[in-house]
mmCIF file of C-alpha atoms and ligand atoms in Angstrom:
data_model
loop_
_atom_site.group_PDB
_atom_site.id
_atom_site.type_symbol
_atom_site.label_atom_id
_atom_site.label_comp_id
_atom_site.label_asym_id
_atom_site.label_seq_id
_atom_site.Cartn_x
_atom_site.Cartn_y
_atom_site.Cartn_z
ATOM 1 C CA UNK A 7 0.000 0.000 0.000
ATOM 2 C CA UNK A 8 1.029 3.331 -0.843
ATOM 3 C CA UNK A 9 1.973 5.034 2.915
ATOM 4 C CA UNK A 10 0.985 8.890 2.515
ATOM 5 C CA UNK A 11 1.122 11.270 5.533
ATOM 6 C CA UNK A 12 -2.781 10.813 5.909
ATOM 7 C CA UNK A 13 -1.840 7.267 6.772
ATOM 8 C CA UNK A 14 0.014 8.332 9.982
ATOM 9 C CA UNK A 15 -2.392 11.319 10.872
ATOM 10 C CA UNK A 16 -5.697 8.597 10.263
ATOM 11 C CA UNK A 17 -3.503 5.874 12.093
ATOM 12 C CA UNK A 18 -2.768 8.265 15.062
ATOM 13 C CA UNK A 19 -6.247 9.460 15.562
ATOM 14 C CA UNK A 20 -7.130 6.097 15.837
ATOM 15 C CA UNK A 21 -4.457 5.476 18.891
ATOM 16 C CA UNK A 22 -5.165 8.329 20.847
ATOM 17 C CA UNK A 23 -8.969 7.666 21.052
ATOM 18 C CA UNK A 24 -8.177 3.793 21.636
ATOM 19 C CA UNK A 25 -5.527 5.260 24.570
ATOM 20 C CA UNK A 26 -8.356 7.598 25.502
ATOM 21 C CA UNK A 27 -11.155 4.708 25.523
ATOM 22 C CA UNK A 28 -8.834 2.994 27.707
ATOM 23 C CA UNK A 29 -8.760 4.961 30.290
ATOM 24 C CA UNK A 30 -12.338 4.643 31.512
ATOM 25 C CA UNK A 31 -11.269 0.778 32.770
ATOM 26 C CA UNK A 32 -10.889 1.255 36.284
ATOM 27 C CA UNK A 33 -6.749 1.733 36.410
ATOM 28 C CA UNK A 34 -5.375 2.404 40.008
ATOM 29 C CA UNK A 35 -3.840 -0.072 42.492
ATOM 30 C CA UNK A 36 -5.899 -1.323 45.533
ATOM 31 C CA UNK A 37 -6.143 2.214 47.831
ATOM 32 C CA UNK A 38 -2.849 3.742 46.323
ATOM 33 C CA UNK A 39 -2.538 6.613 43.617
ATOM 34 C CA UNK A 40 -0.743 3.901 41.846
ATOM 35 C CA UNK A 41 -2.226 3.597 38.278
ATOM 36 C CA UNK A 42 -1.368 0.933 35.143
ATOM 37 C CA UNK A 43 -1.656 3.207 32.461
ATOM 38 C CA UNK A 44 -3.382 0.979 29.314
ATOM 39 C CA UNK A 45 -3.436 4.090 27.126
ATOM 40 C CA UNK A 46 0.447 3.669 27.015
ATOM 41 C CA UNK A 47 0.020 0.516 25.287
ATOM 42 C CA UNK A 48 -1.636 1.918 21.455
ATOM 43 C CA UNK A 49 0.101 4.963 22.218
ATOM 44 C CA UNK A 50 3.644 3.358 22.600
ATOM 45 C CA UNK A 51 2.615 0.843 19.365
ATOM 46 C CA UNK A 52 2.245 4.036 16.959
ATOM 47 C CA UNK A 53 5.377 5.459 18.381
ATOM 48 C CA UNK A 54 7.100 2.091 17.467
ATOM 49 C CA UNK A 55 5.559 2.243 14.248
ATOM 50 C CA UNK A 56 5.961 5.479 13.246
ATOM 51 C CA UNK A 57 9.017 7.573 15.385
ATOM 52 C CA UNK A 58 9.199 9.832 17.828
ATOM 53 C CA UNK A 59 7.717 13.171 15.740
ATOM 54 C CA UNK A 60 3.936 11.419 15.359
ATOM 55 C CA UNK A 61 4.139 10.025 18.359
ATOM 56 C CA UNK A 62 4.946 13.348 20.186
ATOM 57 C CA UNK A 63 2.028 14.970 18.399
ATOM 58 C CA UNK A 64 -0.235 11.968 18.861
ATOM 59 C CA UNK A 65 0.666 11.926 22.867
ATOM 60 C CA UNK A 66 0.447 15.659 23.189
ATOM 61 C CA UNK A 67 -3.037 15.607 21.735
ATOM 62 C CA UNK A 68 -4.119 12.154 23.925
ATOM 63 C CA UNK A 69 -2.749 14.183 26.887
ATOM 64 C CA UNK A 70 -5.082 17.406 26.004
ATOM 65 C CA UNK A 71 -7.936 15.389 26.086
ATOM 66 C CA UNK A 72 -7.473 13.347 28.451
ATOM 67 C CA UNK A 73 -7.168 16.645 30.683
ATOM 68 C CA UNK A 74 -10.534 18.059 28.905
ATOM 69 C CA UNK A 75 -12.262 14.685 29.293
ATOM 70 C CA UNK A 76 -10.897 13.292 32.852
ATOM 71 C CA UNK A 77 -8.218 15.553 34.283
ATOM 72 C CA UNK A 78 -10.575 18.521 34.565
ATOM 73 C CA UNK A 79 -13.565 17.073 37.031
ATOM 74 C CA UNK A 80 -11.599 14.359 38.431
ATOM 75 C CA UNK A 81 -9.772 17.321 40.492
ATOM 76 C CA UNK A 82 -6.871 16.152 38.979
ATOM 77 C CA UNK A 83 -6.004 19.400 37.417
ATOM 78 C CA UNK A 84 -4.816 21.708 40.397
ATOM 79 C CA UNK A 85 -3.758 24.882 38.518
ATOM 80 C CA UNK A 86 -2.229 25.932 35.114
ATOM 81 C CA UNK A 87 1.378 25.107 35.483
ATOM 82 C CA UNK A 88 0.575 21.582 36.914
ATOM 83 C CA UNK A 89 -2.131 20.748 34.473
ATOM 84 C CA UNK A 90 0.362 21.536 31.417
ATOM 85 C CA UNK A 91 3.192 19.771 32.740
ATOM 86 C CA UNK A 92 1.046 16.484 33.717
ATOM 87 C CA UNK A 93 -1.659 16.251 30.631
ATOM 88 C CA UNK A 94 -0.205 18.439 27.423
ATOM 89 C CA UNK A 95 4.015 17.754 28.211
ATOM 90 C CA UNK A 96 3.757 14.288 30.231
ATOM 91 C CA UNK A 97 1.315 12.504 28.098
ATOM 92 C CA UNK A 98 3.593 14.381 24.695
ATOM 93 C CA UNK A 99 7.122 12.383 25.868
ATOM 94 C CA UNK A 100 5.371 9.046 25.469
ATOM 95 C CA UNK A 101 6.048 9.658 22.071
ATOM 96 C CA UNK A 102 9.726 8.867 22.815
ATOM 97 C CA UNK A 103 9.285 5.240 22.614
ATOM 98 C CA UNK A 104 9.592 6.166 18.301
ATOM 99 C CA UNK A 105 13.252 6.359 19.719
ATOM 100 C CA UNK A 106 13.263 2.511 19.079
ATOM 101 C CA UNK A 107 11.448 2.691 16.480
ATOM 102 C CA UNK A 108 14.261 2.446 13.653
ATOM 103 C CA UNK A 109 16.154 -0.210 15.601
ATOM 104 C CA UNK A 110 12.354 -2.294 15.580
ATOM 105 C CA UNK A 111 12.243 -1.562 11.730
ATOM 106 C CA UNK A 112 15.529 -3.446 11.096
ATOM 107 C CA UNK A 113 15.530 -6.330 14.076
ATOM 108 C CA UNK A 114 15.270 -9.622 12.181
ATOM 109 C CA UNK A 115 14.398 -11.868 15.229
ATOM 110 C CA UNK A 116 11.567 -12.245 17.846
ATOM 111 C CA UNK A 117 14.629 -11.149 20.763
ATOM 112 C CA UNK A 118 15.430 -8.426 19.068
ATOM 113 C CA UNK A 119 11.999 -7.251 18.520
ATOM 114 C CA UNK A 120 11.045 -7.713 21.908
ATOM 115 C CA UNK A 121 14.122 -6.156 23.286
ATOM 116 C CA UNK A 122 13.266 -2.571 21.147
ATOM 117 C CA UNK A 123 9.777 -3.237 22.715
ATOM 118 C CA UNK A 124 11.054 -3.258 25.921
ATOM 119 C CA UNK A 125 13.171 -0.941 25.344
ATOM 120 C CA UNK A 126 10.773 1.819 23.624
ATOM 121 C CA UNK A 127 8.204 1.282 26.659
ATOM 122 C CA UNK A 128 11.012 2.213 28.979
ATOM 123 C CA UNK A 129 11.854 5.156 27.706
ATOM 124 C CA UNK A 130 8.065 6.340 26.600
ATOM 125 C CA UNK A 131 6.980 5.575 30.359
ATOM 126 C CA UNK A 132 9.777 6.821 32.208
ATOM 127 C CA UNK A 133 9.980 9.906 30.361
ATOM 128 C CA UNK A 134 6.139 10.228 31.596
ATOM 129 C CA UNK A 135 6.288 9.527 35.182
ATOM 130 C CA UNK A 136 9.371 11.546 35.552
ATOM 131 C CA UNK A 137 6.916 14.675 34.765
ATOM 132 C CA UNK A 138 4.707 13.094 37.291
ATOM 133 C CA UNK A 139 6.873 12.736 39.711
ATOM 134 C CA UNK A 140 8.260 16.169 39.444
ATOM 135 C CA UNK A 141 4.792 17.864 39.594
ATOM 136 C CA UNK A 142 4.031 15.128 42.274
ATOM 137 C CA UNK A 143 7.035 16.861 44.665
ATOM 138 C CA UNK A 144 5.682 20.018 43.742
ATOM 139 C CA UNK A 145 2.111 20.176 43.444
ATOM 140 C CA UNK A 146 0.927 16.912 45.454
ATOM 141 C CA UNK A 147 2.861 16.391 48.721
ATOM 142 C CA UNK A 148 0.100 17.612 50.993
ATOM 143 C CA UNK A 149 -1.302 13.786 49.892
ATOM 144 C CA UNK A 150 1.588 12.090 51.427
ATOM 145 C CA UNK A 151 1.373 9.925 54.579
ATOM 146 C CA UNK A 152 2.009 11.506 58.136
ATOM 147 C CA UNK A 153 5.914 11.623 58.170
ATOM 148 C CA UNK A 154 6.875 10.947 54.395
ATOM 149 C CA UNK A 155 8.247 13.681 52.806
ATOM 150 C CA UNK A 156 6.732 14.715 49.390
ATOM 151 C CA UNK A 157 9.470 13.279 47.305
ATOM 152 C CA UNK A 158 9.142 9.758 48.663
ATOM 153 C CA UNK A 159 5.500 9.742 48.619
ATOM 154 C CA UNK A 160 5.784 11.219 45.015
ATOM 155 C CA UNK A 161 8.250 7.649 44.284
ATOM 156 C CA UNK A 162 6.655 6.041 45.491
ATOM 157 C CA UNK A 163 3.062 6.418 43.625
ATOM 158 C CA UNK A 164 4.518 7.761 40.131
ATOM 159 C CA UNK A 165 7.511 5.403 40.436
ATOM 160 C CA UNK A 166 4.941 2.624 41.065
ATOM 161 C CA UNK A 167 2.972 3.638 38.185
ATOM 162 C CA UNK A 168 6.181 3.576 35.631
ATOM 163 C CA UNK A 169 6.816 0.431 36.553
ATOM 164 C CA UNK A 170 3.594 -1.914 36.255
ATOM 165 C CA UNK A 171 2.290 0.375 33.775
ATOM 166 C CA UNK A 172 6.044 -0.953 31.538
ATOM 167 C CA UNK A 173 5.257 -4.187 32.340
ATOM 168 C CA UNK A 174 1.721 -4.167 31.466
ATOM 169 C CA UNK A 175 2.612 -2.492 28.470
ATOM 170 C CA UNK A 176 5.216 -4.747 27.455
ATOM 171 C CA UNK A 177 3.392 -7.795 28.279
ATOM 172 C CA UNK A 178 0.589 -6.806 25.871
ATOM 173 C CA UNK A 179 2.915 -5.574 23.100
ATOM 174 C CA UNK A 180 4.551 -8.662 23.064
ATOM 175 C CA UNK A 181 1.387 -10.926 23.022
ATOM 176 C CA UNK A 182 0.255 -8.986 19.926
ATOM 177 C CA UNK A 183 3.635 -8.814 18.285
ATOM 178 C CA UNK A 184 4.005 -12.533 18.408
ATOM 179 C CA UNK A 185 0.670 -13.864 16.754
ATOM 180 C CA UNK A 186 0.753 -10.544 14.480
ATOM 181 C CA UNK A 187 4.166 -9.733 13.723
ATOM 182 C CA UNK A 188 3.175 -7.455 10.870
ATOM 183 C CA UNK A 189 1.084 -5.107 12.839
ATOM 184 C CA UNK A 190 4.580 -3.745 13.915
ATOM 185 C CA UNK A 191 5.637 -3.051 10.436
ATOM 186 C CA UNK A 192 5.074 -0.558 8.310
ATOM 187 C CA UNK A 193 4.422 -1.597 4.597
ATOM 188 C CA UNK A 194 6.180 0.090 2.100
HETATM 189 C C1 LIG B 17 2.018 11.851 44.169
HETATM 190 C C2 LIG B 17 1.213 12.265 42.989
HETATM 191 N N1 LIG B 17 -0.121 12.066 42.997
HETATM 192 C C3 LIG B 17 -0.853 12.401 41.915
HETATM 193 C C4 LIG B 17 -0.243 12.960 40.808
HETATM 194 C C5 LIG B 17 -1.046 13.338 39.598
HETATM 195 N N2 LIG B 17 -0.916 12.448 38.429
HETATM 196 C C6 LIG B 17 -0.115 11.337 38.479
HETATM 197 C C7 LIG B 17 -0.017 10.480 37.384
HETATM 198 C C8 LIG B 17 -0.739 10.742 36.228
HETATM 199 C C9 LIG B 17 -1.541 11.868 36.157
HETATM 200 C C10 LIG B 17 -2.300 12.148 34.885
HETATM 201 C C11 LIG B 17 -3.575 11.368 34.796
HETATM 202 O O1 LIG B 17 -3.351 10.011 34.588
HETATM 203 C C12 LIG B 17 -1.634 12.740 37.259
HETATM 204 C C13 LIG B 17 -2.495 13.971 37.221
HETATM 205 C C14 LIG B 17 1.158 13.146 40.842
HETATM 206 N N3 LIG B 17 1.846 13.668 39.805
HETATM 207 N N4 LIG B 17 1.855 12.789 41.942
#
């Protein structure tokens, strides 16, 4: 098939409103404000797919709706400043991942693949949570246990989240990758 630009603009407005759709499934951990992001795992797919320019855009405009559509009556949006770094900026640097995305293009065995999975989820989520966790020192340390200091407690909850979110993310990417290999490819 002939790839034109529409392709990736079509292809990322279909992520970002699976991401989006995904985030009504109930997402946090027990009592905590630990969450498994599911949205990370179409998001960081079309990153893989297409590189870190499309997926910046197609984060940046998950992350502005996801503020208009949750962040805003969920109280989750505490002023300006915080609600641009944690929706607009932190949901944009998932698009990272597309940082593995030329390695994925040329990897020739399931190892490999998987590895630049891994590898792209790391770097997509980490680059997320470490907004998180700054606004979390910042903005949310008045939610922190009696005696933990805001840093910890931020840690914590948005170091929490990083991680099972990545290994949700990779578990999934991998049990679609293996059965459907070519859903990781571009055509040409
Ligand atoms: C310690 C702490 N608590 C809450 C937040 C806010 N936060 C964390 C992760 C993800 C998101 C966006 C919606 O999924 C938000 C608003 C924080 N940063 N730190």
């Amino acid at each position: 098939m002939q790839e034109t630009k529409l392709n990736v603009l079509v292809e990322g407005a279909v992520m970002v409103a699976f991401a989006e759709a995904l985030e009504y499934i109930p997402h946090t951990v027990g009592v905590s404000a630990i969450e498994v992001q599911f949205g990370l795992i179409p998001l960081v797919l079309y990153a893989l797919r297409r590189g870190v320019k499309p997926g910046l855009t197609a984060g940046l405009v998950w992350g502005l709706l996801d503020m208009v559509l949750r962040g805003f009556s969920s109280g989750s949006v505490l002023n300006a400043w915080q609600g641009i770094l944690e929706y607009p900026i932190a949901f944009a640097v998932v698009g990272l991942a597309g940082f593995a995305a030329a390695g994925l293009a040329g990897a020739h065995s399931k190892g490999t693949v998987t590895g630049y999975i891994i590898l792209g989820t790391i770097l997509g989520a980490l680059a997320k949570y470490f907004c998180h966790f700054i606004a979390g020192i910042i903005y949310w340390g008045s939610y922190a246990p009696k005696g933990q200091s805001a840093w910890l407690y931020s840690l914590i909850v948005n170091g929490g989240s990083a991680v099972v979110s990545t290994i949700v993310t990779v578990l999934v990417l991998v049990a679609i990758y293996l059965p459907a290999p070519q859903l990781f490819r571009v055509s040409k």
